[in-house]
Tab-separated table of C-alpha atoms and ligand atoms in Angstrom:
chain	number	residue	atom	x	y	z
A	1	MET	CA	51.161	-58.502	-11.812
A	2	ALA	CA	49.678	-62.010	-11.899
A	3	TYR	CA	45.979	-62.599	-11.450
A	4	GLU	CA	44.750	-65.986	-10.295
A	5	GLY	CA	41.142	-66.834	-9.661
A	6	ILE	CA	38.858	-69.730	-8.885
A	7	THR	CA	36.413	-70.586	-11.656
A	8	PHE	CA	33.664	-73.170	-12.161
A	9	ARG	CA	33.486	-75.043	-15.470
A	10	GLY	CA	31.012	-77.272	-17.203
A	11	SER	CA	32.165	-80.706	-18.364
A	12	ARG	CA	31.156	-83.437	-20.792
A	13	SER	CA	29.299	-85.283	-18.028
A	14	GLY	CA	27.448	-82.160	-16.925
A	15	GLN	CA	29.275	-82.093	-13.581
A	16	ILE	CA	30.509	-78.677	-12.448
A	17	HIS	CA	34.244	-78.611	-11.674
A	18	GLU	CA	36.276	-76.026	-9.793
A	19	SER	CA	39.213	-74.819	-11.874
A	20	ARG	CA	41.857	-72.063	-11.936
A	21	PHE	CA	42.245	-69.003	-14.060
A	22	LEU	CA	45.637	-67.346	-14.474
A	23	ARG	CA	46.531	-64.109	-16.245
A	24	GLN	CA	49.862	-62.324	-16.094
A	25	ASN	CA	48.891	-58.754	-16.935
A	26	LEU	CA	45.887	-56.567	-17.680
A	27	LYS	CA	45.593	-55.169	-21.197
A	28	PRO	CA	45.331	-51.355	-21.209
A	29	ASP	CA	41.512	-51.431	-21.633
A	30	GLU	CA	40.838	-54.208	-19.105
A	31	VAL	CA	39.632	-54.212	-15.526
A	32	ALA	CA	40.068	-56.963	-12.927
A	33	ILE	CA	36.873	-57.629	-10.978
A	34	LYS	CA	36.472	-59.502	-7.701
A	35	VAL	CA	33.209	-61.364	-8.334
A	36	THR	CA	30.643	-61.355	-5.535
A	37	HIS	CA	27.498	-62.667	-7.266
A	38	SER	CA	26.334	-64.289	-10.468
A	39	GLY	CA	22.893	-64.980	-11.818
A	40	ILE	CA	22.225	-68.302	-13.536
A	41	CYS	CA	20.649	-68.084	-16.972
A	42	GLY	CA	19.013	-70.804	-19.075
A	43	THR	CA	21.957	-70.409	-21.460
A	44	ASP	CA	24.296	-71.661	-18.735
A	45	LEU	CA	22.352	-74.923	-18.796
A	46	HIS	CA	22.930	-75.106	-22.566
A	47	PHE	CA	26.689	-74.964	-21.945
A	48	ILE	CA	26.880	-77.230	-18.892
A	49	HIS	CA	28.335	-80.021	-21.062
A	50	ALA	CA	31.008	-77.739	-22.549
A	51	ASP	CA	34.518	-77.457	-21.128
A	52	MET	CA	34.252	-73.741	-20.369
A	53	VAL	CA	33.733	-71.472	-17.389
A	54	LEU	CA	30.038	-70.670	-17.007
A	55	GLY	CA	28.141	-67.522	-16.051
A	56	HIS	CA	27.331	-64.207	-17.728
A	57	GLU	CA	25.318	-62.264	-15.134
A	58	GLY	CA	28.328	-61.152	-13.104
A	59	ILE	CA	28.543	-58.618	-10.303
A	60	GLY	CA	31.663	-57.607	-8.408
A	61	ILE	CA	34.061	-54.910	-7.287
A	62	VAL	CA	36.778	-53.445	-9.513
A	63	GLN	CA	40.203	-54.386	-8.103
A	64	GLU	CA	42.554	-53.022	-10.775
A	65	ILE	CA	42.200	-50.996	-13.953
A	66	GLY	CA	44.326	-50.953	-17.106
A	67	GLU	CA	46.201	-47.805	-18.055
A	68	ASN	CA	43.679	-46.748	-20.750
A	69	CYS	CA	40.502	-47.254	-18.665
A	70	LYS	CA	38.493	-44.071	-18.366
A	71	ALA	CA	35.027	-44.824	-16.985
A	72	LEU	CA	35.724	-47.126	-14.048
A	73	ARG	CA	37.699	-46.721	-10.846
A	74	ILE	CA	39.065	-49.176	-8.297
A	75	GLY	CA	36.295	-49.946	-5.806
A	76	ASP	CA	33.397	-49.428	-8.253
A	77	ARG	CA	30.567	-51.959	-8.006
A	78	VAL	CA	30.043	-53.254	-11.539
A	79	GLY	CA	28.403	-55.945	-13.625
A	80	TRP	CA	28.549	-57.502	-17.086
A	81	GLY	CA	26.412	-59.674	-19.338
A	82	TYR	CA	26.489	-61.832	-22.455
A	83	THR	CA	28.629	-59.623	-24.695
A	84	TYR	CA	32.260	-58.936	-23.769
A	85	TRP	CA	33.602	-56.884	-26.637
A	86	SER	CA	32.568	-55.160	-29.882
A	87	CYS	CA	34.582	-53.452	-32.626
A	88	GLY	CA	33.060	-49.963	-32.361
A	89	ARG	CA	33.441	-49.371	-36.111
A	90	CYS	CA	30.909	-51.533	-38.002
A	91	SER	CA	27.343	-50.495	-38.911
A	92	ALA	CA	25.874	-52.455	-35.965
A	93	CYS	CA	28.244	-50.756	-33.524
A	94	LEU	CA	27.783	-47.302	-35.025
A	95	THR	CA	23.977	-47.559	-34.755
A	96	GLY	CA	23.984	-48.617	-31.100
A	97	HIS	CA	23.430	-52.330	-31.809
A	98	GLU	CA	26.887	-53.401	-30.674
A	99	SER	CA	25.852	-56.881	-29.603
A	100	TYR	CA	25.081	-57.676	-33.271
A	101	CYS	CA	28.646	-56.687	-34.249
A	102	PRO	CA	29.928	-59.513	-36.504
A	103	THR	CA	33.159	-59.674	-34.523
A	104	ALA	CA	31.607	-59.223	-31.051
A	105	GLY	CA	33.078	-61.335	-28.273
A	106	LYS	CA	30.309	-63.326	-26.594
A	107	TYR	CA	29.667	-65.831	-23.852
A	108	GLY	CA	30.029	-69.404	-25.075
A	109	ALA	CA	32.359	-68.452	-27.925
A	110	HIS	CA	35.066	-66.268	-26.363
A	111	HIS	CA	36.838	-65.974	-23.006
A	112	LEU	CA	36.071	-69.612	-22.243
A	113	ASP	CA	38.623	-69.544	-19.414
A	114	GLN	CA	36.550	-67.144	-17.337
A	115	GLY	CA	32.944	-66.281	-16.547
A	116	SER	CA	30.875	-65.040	-13.664
A	117	PHE	CA	30.925	-68.470	-11.955
A	118	GLY	CA	34.188	-67.693	-10.204
A	119	ASN	CA	35.860	-65.166	-7.938
A	120	LEU	CA	37.824	-63.191	-10.556
A	121	ALA	CA	36.989	-61.841	-13.998
A	122	ILE	CA	39.104	-59.745	-16.334
A	123	LYS	CA	36.960	-57.777	-18.750
A	124	SER	CA	37.180	-55.027	-21.309
A	125	GLU	CA	35.950	-51.830	-19.630
A	126	GLN	CA	33.726	-51.133	-22.674
A	127	TRP	CA	31.234	-53.858	-21.624
A	128	VAL	CA	31.426	-53.484	-17.836
A	129	PHE	CA	28.718	-51.343	-16.225
A	130	LYS	CA	28.441	-49.476	-12.939
A	131	ILE	CA	25.607	-50.769	-10.771
A	132	PRO	CA	23.295	-47.996	-9.512
A	133	ASP	CA	23.515	-47.512	-5.737
A	134	GLY	CA	19.841	-48.332	-5.239
A	135	ILE	CA	20.107	-51.928	-6.492
A	136	GLU	CA	21.627	-54.571	-4.224
A	137	SER	CA	24.181	-56.773	-5.962
A	138	LYS	CA	22.141	-59.954	-5.661
A	139	TYR	CA	19.218	-58.266	-7.409
A	140	ALA	CA	21.409	-56.559	-10.005
A	141	ALA	CA	22.914	-59.811	-11.332
A	142	PRO	CA	19.803	-61.092	-13.194
A	143	LEU	CA	19.273	-57.668	-14.771
A	144	LEU	CA	22.530	-58.033	-16.762
A	145	CYS	CA	21.145	-60.779	-19.017
A	146	ALA	CA	17.491	-61.537	-18.252
A	147	GLY	CA	16.597	-57.914	-17.523
A	148	ALA	CA	18.356	-56.460	-20.574
A	149	THR	CA	16.956	-59.259	-22.750
A	150	VAL	CA	13.352	-58.322	-21.971
A	151	PHE	CA	13.844	-54.545	-21.808
A	152	SER	CA	15.810	-54.173	-25.065
A	153	PRO	CA	12.942	-55.123	-27.440
A	154	MET	CA	10.430	-53.218	-25.289
A	155	ILE	CA	12.320	-49.960	-25.838
A	156	GLU	CA	12.585	-50.677	-29.541
A	157	PHE	CA	9.165	-52.153	-30.369
A	158	LEU	CA	6.608	-51.359	-27.617
A	159	LYS	CA	4.617	-48.229	-26.826
A	160	PRO	CA	3.101	-47.345	-23.438
A	161	THR	CA	-0.355	-47.592	-25.032
A	162	ASP	CA	0.196	-51.247	-26.064
A	163	ARG	CA	-1.569	-54.259	-24.720
A	164	VAL	CA	1.277	-56.734	-24.299
A	165	GLY	CA	0.900	-60.482	-23.892
A	166	ILE	CA	3.746	-62.214	-22.068
A	167	ILE	CA	3.922	-65.991	-22.469
A	168	GLY	CA	5.592	-67.635	-19.493
A	169	VAL	CA	6.085	-66.451	-15.917
A	170	GLY	CA	9.687	-67.554	-15.214
A	171	GLY	CA	13.168	-66.035	-15.118
A	172	LEU	CA	12.546	-63.825	-18.153
A	173	GLY	CA	8.767	-63.554	-17.874
A	174	HIS	CA	8.609	-62.295	-14.295
A	175	LEU	CA	10.959	-59.455	-15.283
A	176	ALA	CA	9.142	-58.806	-18.582
A	177	ILE	CA	5.874	-58.290	-16.667
A	178	GLN	CA	7.536	-55.719	-14.398
A	179	PHE	CA	9.353	-53.792	-17.137
A	180	ALA	CA	6.288	-53.648	-19.424
A	181	ALA	CA	3.980	-52.606	-16.578
A	182	LYS	CA	6.395	-49.849	-15.488
A	183	MET	CA	6.559	-48.642	-19.109
A	184	GLY	CA	2.827	-48.090	-18.808
A	185	CYS	CA	1.749	-51.019	-20.975
A	186	ASP	CA	-1.375	-53.060	-20.304
A	187	VAL	CA	0.190	-56.404	-19.395
A	188	ILE	CA	-1.491	-59.761	-19.919
A	189	ALA	CA	0.297	-62.841	-18.566
A	190	LEU	CA	-0.208	-66.231	-20.209
A	191	SER	CA	0.984	-69.322	-18.371
A	192	SER	CA	0.345	-73.030	-18.758
A	193	THR	CA	-1.388	-73.439	-15.382
A	194	GLU	CA	-3.012	-71.289	-12.683
A	195	LEU	CA	0.003	-71.758	-10.356
A	196	LYS	CA	1.620	-68.369	-10.963
A	197	ARG	CA	-1.524	-66.236	-11.277
A	198	GLU	CA	-1.042	-64.409	-7.989
A	199	ASP	CA	2.662	-63.737	-8.621
A	200	ALA	CA	1.947	-62.422	-12.134
A	201	ILE	CA	-0.742	-60.036	-10.883
A	202	ASN	CA	1.459	-58.857	-7.990
A	203	LEU	CA	4.286	-58.154	-10.457
A	204	GLY	CA	2.064	-55.909	-12.572
A	205	ALA	CA	-0.044	-58.040	-14.935
A	206	ARG	CA	-3.644	-56.816	-15.148
A	207	GLU	CA	-4.976	-60.054	-16.625
A	208	PHE	CA	-3.854	-63.685	-16.395
A	209	TYR	CA	-4.868	-66.660	-18.513
A	210	ALA	CA	-3.936	-70.342	-18.100
A	211	THR	CA	-3.632	-72.096	-21.456
A	212	ASP	CA	-3.213	-75.815	-20.563
A	213	GLY	CA	-6.062	-77.876	-21.975
A	214	VAL	CA	-7.483	-74.956	-23.963
A	215	ALA	CA	-7.728	-76.161	-27.569
A	216	ASP	CA	-8.907	-72.899	-29.119
A	217	TYR	CA	-7.500	-69.674	-27.625
A	218	PHE	CA	-10.601	-67.749	-28.747
A	219	THR	CA	-12.238	-69.450	-25.789
A	220	LEU	CA	-9.779	-67.891	-23.331
A	221	ASN	CA	-12.026	-64.825	-23.734
A	222	VAL	CA	-9.131	-62.369	-23.520
A	223	THR	CA	-10.900	-59.051	-23.005
A	224	LYS	CA	-9.289	-57.108	-25.886
A	225	PRO	CA	-6.755	-58.055	-28.597
A	226	LEU	CA	-3.038	-57.583	-28.047
A	227	ASP	CA	-0.570	-55.305	-29.855
A	228	SER	CA	2.389	-57.517	-29.124
A	229	LEU	CA	3.331	-60.898	-27.780
A	230	ILE	CA	6.569	-61.621	-25.916
A	231	ILE	CA	7.530	-65.295	-25.773
A	232	THR	CA	9.628	-66.218	-22.748
A	233	THR	CA	9.113	-69.966	-22.983
A	234	GLY	CA	10.636	-72.247	-25.632
A	235	SER	CA	9.142	-71.199	-28.973
A	236	GLU	CA	9.829	-74.448	-30.864
A	237	ASN	CA	6.638	-76.234	-29.805
A	238	LEU	CA	4.489	-73.155	-29.468
A	239	ASP	CA	1.162	-73.180	-31.273
A	240	LEU	CA	1.708	-69.714	-32.756
A	241	ALA	CA	-1.402	-69.873	-34.982
A	242	ASN	CA	-3.467	-70.313	-31.821
A	243	TYR	CA	-1.790	-67.295	-30.157
A	244	TYR	CA	-2.449	-65.225	-33.301
A	245	LYS	CA	-6.148	-65.418	-32.351
A	246	LEU	CA	-5.318	-63.099	-29.420
A	247	LEU	CA	-3.528	-60.479	-31.542
A	248	LYS	CA	-4.518	-57.344	-33.425
A	249	PRO	CA	-3.548	-57.174	-37.113
A	250	VAL	CA	0.038	-55.950	-37.649
A	251	ALA	CA	0.984	-57.138	-34.159
A	252	THR	CA	4.590	-57.773	-33.142
A	253	VAL	CA	5.739	-61.176	-31.896
A	254	ILE	CA	9.021	-61.233	-29.965
A	255	PRO	CA	10.535	-64.662	-29.218
A	256	LEU	CA	13.184	-64.335	-26.494
A	257	THR	CA	14.085	-67.810	-25.262
A	258	ILE	CA	17.139	-69.377	-26.893
A	259	SER	CA	16.206	-72.662	-28.555
A	260	PHE	CA	18.164	-74.885	-30.922
A	261	GLU	CA	15.028	-76.117	-32.663
A	262	PRO	CA	13.364	-74.196	-35.521
A	263	MET	CA	10.252	-72.204	-34.730
A	264	LEU	CA	7.146	-73.267	-36.642
A	265	LEU	CA	5.686	-70.261	-38.399
A	266	PRO	CA	2.070	-70.392	-39.597
A	267	THR	CA	2.744	-68.851	-43.012
A	268	ILE	CA	-0.655	-67.658	-44.219
A	269	PRO	CA	-1.867	-66.133	-40.902
A	270	THR	CA	1.517	-64.391	-40.540
A	271	ILE	CA	1.351	-62.868	-44.031
A	272	ALA	CA	-2.386	-62.160	-44.091
A	273	ASN	CA	-2.290	-60.313	-40.753
A	274	GLY	CA	0.975	-58.477	-41.329
A	275	ILE	CA	2.484	-60.030	-38.208
A	276	LYS	CA	6.034	-58.944	-37.450
A	277	ILE	CA	8.350	-61.540	-35.917
A	278	VAL	CA	11.301	-59.787	-34.307
A	279	GLY	CA	14.580	-61.455	-33.378
A	280	THR	CA	16.361	-59.692	-30.524
A	281	THR	CA	19.058	-59.918	-27.871
A	282	PRO	CA	20.202	-57.112	-25.537
A	283	SER	CA	21.153	-54.885	-28.419
A	284	GLY	CA	23.969	-52.715	-27.178
A	285	ILE	CA	25.901	-50.833	-24.543
A	286	LEU	CA	23.275	-48.111	-24.074
A	287	ILE	CA	20.451	-50.559	-23.354
A	288	MET	CA	22.586	-52.256	-20.684
A	289	ILE	CA	22.946	-48.915	-18.912
A	290	GLN	CA	19.284	-48.008	-19.460
A	291	THR	CA	18.111	-51.373	-18.092
A	292	LEU	CA	19.942	-50.772	-14.806
A	293	GLU	CA	18.829	-47.141	-14.518
A	294	PHE	CA	15.188	-47.896	-15.394
A	295	ALA	CA	15.102	-50.789	-12.911
A	296	GLU	CA	16.521	-48.626	-10.131
A	297	ARG	CA	14.157	-45.703	-10.811
A	298	ASN	CA	11.055	-47.910	-11.095
A	299	ASN	CA	11.921	-50.322	-8.293
A	300	ILE	CA	12.057	-53.359	-10.588
A	301	ARG	CA	13.743	-56.279	-8.856
A	302	PRO	CA	13.979	-59.943	-9.774
A	303	ILE	CA	12.562	-62.470	-7.335
A	304	ILE	CA	15.586	-64.619	-6.530
A	305	GLN	CA	16.717	-67.787	-4.817
A	306	GLU	CA	20.306	-67.651	-3.583
A	307	PHE	CA	22.819	-70.503	-3.677
A	308	PRO	CA	26.450	-70.666	-2.519
A	309	MET	CA	29.149	-70.193	-5.199
A	310	THR	CA	30.483	-73.731	-4.766
A	311	GLU	CA	30.420	-76.870	-6.931
A	312	ALA	CA	27.531	-78.226	-4.861
A	313	GLY	CA	25.664	-74.924	-4.825
A	314	ILE	CA	25.921	-74.535	-8.598
A	315	MET	CA	24.837	-78.147	-9.214
A	316	GLU	CA	21.814	-77.738	-6.941
A	317	ALA	CA	20.784	-74.493	-8.638
A	318	MET	CA	21.267	-75.982	-12.125
A	319	GLU	CA	19.144	-79.031	-11.235
A	320	LYS	CA	16.364	-76.800	-9.918
A	321	LEU	CA	16.557	-74.635	-13.037
A	322	ARG	CA	16.357	-77.725	-15.251
A	323	SER	CA	13.270	-78.998	-13.431
A	324	GLY	CA	11.535	-75.617	-13.430
A	325	GLU	CA	11.647	-75.167	-9.639
A	326	ILE	CA	13.438	-71.801	-9.490
A	327	ARG	CA	11.256	-68.883	-8.363
A	328	TYR	CA	12.270	-66.952	-10.421
A	329	ARG	CA	16.014	-66.498	-10.881
A	330	ALA	CA	18.902	-68.321	-9.201
A	331	VAL	CA	21.769	-66.166	-7.923
A	332	LEU	CA	25.127	-67.520	-6.728
A	333	SER	CA	26.834	-65.749	-3.863
A	334	TRP	CA	30.376	-65.909	-2.467
A	335	GLN	CA	29.056	-64.713	0.870
A	336	LEU	CA	26.831	-67.792	1.092
A	337	ALA	CA	29.786	-69.957	0.025
A	338	SER	CA	31.878	-68.654	2.928
A	339	GLU	CA	28.981	-69.140	5.352
A	340	SER	CA	28.458	-72.741	4.170
A	341	THR	CA	32.060	-73.824	4.842
B	401	ZN	ZN1	21.672	-65.230	-20.325
B	402	ZN	ZN1	31.201	-53.779	-34.641
């Protein structure tokens, strides 16, 4: 059976182009998914100049399943994220860190002919996840990358007794505040200006500090020191030594935003205070499932702006993401595309 879908690609000029995607047959472990929604991640902006289909926060309905598929059925509502495939045999895979598998298939490097910006995706069942009934598709999409990105290090490195600083109230940050608060942590939001104070508090932050124009972060008068610091803004220009003034000794710093520039590490304060800098991405299959289940059970939902799944809709959303106007995650929808034509 032939599968043909519409896809949306980046291009050298940065213009989004509609394209086609053709596959003759499903492999035994693959499922064909009719895409209904896709979130837009900052990483999609990184690849907008590449000749590849964009999108890795996909949601849709299973249309067909390969002969060896065991977990999914036709008609299931499912989603997928950044990782497409892992070997299942290496030390990373065998310890539940499948997304660090040296041979993992990932967005931007593999399957460049398809993504979640499109109406059809063919995926290995291993990395496709059922969406809990309590989460609407448009809200589920951002959980597959942004949600899992913030929740994965929290499960591994945070305790409910921690005071957690979250730098940035955006696509990642507004979810990080919710997940950390629902884990029981004492959440402190740090943002450049006062603009997002009310949103941050409504999402679960107990304290909010604006850092623009503050030369010495001692003078922010943060009430008590922090056990950990989650960075959801670009870390390359961050004045980490200044943020260290807010931390307890032996605190954990977790940079999450992808940046191509090196991070400046203040060597002596890092060593002298035993600071742990932790690199992390959504670590494996289990955390993808746990992110969805925890979000459903604790009523965690992204705040979204919807755009039609069309060339124009994607361009508009990308421009708004680039200029920092999205509150707080853009989601593309085929339903809106059909309503706009
Ligand atoms: Zn992403
Ligand atoms: Zn592996």
